[in-house]
Short mmCIF file of C-alpha atoms in Angstrom, two decimals:
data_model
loop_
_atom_site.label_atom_id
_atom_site.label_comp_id
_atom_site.label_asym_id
_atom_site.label_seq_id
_atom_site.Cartn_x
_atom_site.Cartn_y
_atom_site.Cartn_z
CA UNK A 1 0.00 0.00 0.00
CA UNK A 2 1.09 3.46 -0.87
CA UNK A 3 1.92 5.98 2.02
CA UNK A 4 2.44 9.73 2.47
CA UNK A 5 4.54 11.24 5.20
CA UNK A 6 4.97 14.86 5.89
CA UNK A 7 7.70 15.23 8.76
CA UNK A 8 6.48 18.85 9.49
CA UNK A 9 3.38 19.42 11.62
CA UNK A 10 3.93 22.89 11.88
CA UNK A 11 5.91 25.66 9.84
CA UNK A 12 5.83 29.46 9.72
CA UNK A 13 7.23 32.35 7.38
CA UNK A 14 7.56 35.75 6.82
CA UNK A 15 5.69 37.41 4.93
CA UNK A 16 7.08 37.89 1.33
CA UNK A 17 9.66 35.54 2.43
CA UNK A 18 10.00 31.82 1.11
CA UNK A 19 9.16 28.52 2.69
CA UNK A 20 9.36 24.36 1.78
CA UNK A 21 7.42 22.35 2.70
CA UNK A 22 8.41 18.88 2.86
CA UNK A 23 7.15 15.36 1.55
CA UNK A 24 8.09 11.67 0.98
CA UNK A 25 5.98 8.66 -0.29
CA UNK A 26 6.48 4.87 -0.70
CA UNK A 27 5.05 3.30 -3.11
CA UNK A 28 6.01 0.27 -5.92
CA UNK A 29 4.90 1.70 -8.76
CA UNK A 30 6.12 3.62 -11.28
CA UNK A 31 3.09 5.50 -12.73
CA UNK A 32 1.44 8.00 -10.38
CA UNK A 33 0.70 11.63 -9.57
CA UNK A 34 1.63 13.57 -7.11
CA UNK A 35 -0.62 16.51 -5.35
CA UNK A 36 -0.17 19.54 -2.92
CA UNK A 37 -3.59 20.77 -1.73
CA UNK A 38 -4.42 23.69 0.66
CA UNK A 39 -6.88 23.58 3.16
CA UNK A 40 -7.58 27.15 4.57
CA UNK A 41 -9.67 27.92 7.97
CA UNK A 42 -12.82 27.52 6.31
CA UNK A 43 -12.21 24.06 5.00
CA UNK A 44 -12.45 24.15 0.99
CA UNK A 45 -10.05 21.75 0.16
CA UNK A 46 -8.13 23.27 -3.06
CA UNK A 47 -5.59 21.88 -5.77
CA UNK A 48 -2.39 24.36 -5.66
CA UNK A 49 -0.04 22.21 -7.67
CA UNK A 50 0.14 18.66 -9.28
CA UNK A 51 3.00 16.48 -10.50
CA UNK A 52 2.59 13.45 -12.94
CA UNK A 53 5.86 10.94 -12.12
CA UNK A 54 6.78 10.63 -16.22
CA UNK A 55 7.37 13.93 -16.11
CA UNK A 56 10.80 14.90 -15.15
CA UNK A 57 10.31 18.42 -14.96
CA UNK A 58 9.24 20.35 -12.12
CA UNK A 59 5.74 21.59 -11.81
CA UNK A 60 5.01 25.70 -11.49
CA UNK A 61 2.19 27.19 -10.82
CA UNK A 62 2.99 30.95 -9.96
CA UNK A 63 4.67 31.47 -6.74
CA UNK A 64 4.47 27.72 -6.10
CA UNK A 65 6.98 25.45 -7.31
CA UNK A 66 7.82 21.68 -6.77
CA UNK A 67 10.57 19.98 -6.16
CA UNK A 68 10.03 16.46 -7.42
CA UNK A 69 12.21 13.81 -7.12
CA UNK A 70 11.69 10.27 -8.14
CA UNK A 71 14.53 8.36 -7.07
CA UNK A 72 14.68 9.10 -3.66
CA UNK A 73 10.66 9.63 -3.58
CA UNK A 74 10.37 13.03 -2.73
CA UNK A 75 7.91 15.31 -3.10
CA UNK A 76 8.17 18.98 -1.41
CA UNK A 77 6.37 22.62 -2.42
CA UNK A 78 8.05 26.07 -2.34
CA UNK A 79 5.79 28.78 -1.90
CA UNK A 80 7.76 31.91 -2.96
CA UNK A 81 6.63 35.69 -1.91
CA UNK A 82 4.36 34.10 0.70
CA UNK A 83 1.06 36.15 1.51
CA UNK A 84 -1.43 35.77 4.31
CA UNK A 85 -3.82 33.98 1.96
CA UNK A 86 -1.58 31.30 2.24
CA UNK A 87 -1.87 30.34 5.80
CA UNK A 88 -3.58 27.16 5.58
CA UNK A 89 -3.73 23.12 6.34
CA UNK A 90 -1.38 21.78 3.28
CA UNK A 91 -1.85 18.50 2.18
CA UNK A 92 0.79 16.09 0.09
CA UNK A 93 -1.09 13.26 -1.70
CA UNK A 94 -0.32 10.35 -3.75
CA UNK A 95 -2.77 8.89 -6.58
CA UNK A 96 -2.20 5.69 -8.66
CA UNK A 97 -1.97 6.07 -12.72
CA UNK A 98 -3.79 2.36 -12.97
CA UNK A 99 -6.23 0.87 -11.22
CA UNK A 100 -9.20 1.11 -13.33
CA UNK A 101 -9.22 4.82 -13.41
CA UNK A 102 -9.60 5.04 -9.51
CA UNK A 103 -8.79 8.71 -8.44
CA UNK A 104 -8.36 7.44 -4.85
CA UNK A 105 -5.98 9.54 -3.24
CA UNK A 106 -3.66 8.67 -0.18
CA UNK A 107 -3.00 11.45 1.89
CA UNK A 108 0.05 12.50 4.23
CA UNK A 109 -1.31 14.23 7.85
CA UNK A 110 -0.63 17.58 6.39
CA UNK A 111 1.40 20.79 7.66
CA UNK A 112 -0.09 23.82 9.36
CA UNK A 113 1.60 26.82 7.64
CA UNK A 114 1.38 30.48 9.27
CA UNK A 115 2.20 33.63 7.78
CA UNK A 116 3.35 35.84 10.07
CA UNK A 117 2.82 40.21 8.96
CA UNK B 1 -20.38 26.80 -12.83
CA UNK B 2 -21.55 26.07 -9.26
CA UNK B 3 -19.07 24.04 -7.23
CA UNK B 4 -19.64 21.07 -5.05
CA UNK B 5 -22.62 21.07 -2.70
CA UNK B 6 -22.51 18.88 0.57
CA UNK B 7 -25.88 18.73 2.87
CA UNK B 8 -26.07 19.32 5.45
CA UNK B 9 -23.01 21.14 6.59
CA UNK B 10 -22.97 20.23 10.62
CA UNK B 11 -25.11 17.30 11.95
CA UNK B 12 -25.47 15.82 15.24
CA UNK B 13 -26.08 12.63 15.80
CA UNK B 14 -26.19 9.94 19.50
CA UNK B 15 -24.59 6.95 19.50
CA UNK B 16 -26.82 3.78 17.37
CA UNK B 17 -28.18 6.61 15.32
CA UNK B 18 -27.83 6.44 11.38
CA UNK B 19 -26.97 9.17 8.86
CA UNK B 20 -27.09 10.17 5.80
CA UNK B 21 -24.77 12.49 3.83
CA UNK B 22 -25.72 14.10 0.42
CA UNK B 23 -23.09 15.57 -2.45
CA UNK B 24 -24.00 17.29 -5.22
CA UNK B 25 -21.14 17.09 -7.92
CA UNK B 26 -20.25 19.82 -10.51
CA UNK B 27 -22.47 19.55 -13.67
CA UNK B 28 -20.93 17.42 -15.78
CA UNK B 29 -18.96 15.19 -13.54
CA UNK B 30 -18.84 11.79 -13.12
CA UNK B 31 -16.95 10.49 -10.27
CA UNK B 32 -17.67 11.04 -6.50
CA UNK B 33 -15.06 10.39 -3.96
CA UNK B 34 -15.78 10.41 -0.04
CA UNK B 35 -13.25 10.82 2.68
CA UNK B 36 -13.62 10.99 6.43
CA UNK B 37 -11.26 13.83 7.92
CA UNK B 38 -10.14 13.17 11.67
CA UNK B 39 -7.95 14.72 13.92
CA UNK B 40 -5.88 11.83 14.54
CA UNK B 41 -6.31 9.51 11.22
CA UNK B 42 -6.14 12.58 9.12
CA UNK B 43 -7.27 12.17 5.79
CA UNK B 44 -8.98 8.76 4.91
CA UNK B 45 -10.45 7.35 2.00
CA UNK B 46 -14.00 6.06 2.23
CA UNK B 47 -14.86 5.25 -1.37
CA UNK B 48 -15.45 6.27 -4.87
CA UNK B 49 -18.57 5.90 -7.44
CA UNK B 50 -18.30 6.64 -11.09
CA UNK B 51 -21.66 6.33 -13.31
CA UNK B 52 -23.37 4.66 -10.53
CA UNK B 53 -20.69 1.79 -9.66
CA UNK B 54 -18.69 2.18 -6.48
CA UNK B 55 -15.31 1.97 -8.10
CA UNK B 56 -12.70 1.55 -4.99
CA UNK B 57 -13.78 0.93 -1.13
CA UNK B 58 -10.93 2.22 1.84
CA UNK B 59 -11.14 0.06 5.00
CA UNK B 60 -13.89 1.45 6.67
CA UNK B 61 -16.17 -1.34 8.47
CA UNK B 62 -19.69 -2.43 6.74
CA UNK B 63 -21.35 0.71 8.53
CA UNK B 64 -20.40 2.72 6.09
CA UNK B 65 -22.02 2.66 2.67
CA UNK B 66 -22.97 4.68 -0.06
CA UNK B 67 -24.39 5.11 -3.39
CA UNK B 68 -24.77 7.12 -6.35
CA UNK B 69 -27.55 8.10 -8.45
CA UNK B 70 -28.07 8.67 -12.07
CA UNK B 71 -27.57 11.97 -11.99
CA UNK B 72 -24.78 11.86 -10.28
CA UNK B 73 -25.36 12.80 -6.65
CA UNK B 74 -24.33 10.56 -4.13
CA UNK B 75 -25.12 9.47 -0.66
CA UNK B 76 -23.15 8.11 1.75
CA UNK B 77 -24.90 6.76 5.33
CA UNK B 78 -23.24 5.37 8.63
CA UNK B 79 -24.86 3.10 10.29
CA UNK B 80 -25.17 2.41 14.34
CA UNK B 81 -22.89 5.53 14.90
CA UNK B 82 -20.49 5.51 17.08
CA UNK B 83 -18.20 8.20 19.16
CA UNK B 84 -15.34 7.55 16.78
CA UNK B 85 -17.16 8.47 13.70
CA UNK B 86 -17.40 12.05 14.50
CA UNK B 87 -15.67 13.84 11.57
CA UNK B 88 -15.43 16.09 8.99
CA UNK B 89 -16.41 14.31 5.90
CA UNK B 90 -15.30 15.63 2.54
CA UNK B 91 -16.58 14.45 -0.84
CA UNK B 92 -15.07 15.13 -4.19
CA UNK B 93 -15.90 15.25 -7.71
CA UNK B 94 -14.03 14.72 -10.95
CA UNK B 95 -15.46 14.26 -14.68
CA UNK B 96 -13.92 10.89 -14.41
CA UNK B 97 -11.47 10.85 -17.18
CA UNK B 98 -8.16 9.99 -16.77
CA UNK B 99 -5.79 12.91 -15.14
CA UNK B 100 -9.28 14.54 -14.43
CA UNK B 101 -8.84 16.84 -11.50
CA UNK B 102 -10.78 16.70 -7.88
CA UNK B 103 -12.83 18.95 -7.24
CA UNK B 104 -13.76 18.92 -3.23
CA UNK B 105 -16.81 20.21 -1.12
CA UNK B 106 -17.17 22.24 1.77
CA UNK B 107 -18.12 18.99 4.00
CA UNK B 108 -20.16 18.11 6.39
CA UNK B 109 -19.74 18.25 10.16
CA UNK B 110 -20.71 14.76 12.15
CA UNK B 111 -20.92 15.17 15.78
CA UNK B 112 -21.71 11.66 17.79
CA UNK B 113 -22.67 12.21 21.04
#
């Protein structure tokens, strides 16, 4: 079974500054996708950034980035000029390529991130 | 486009009690995922319907069902609650086609008392 650990309960930035957040997987298979959702205060889960393992290039979306690699299953998001709006629940999650088309996704325990003014 | 639509948004229920929990999907989409949200567990997968077929179960016990319509709402209902189920349960929808993106609710609030 395919696992998700983030190692960081808690992190907090400067505003405008830049912070990593941190992820690592296990799995056995070698066709997947990779997530990073944000879960503010008031609970809408939201995509920020996603990552399909052929690709060997780093996702970007804006100020977030990824920093993806395979080998050593590793998985973590840089959010650049960080803003208030980004204090939220983050979430790393894994997704198989096969199984029929399932979109189940496994997901790590998250990371609080606060923005500190 | 409205987004997904989860009724009702806070519930509470007493232990033996059932429930049911309704999502609406985005028009258009196909697949309806549910997870359970806890504290402790985190984020856990309950199970997933596409075009009416429950696609993938998690390892929840045989309390926990759910369905999906033709029009693509779905349903999902504990049965003989217990304290442990209290949660924050989150459904998503997708159109179903490969690389298709999730699109998640607000959830709904369980309280077991």
């Amino acid at each position: 079974a395919q696992t998700v650990t983030q190692s960081q309960p808690e992190m907090s930035v400067q505003e405008a500054e830049t912070v990593t957040l941190s992820c690592t997987y296990d799995t056995s298979e070698s066709d997947y996708y990779l997530f990073w959702y944000k879960q503010p205060p008031s609970r809408q889960m939201i995509l920020v950034i996603r990552q399909e393992a052929y690709k060997q290039q780093n996702a970007t979306e804006n100020r977030f980035s990824v920093n993806f690699q395979k080998a050593a299953k590793s998985f973590s998001l840089k959010i650049s000029d960080s803003q208030l709006g980004d204090a939220a629940m983050y979430f790393c999650a894994y997704r198989s390529a096969g199984r029929g088309g399932s979109e189940k996704l496994v997901f790590g325990k998250g990371t609080k991130l606060t923005v500190n003014p | 486009k409205a987004g997904v639509t989860q009724t009702p948004r806070y519930l509470i229920k007493t232990r033996g009690q059932q429930v049911t929990l309704s999502c609406s999907p985005i028009s258009g989409h196909r697949s309806v995922s549910w997870y359970q949200q806890t504290p402790g567990q985190g984020l856990q997968f309950l199970f997933e319907y596409f075009s009416e077929t429950q696609r993938n179960k998690g390892n929840f016990p045989g309390r926990f069902s759910g369905r999906q319509f033709s029009n693509s709402r779905s349903e999902m209902n504990v049965s003989t609650l217990e304290l442990g189920d209290s949660a924050l349960y989150l459904c998503a929808s997708s159109p179903g086609t490969s690389n298709s993106e999730q699109f998640f609710g607000p959830g709904t609030r369980l309280t077991v008392l």
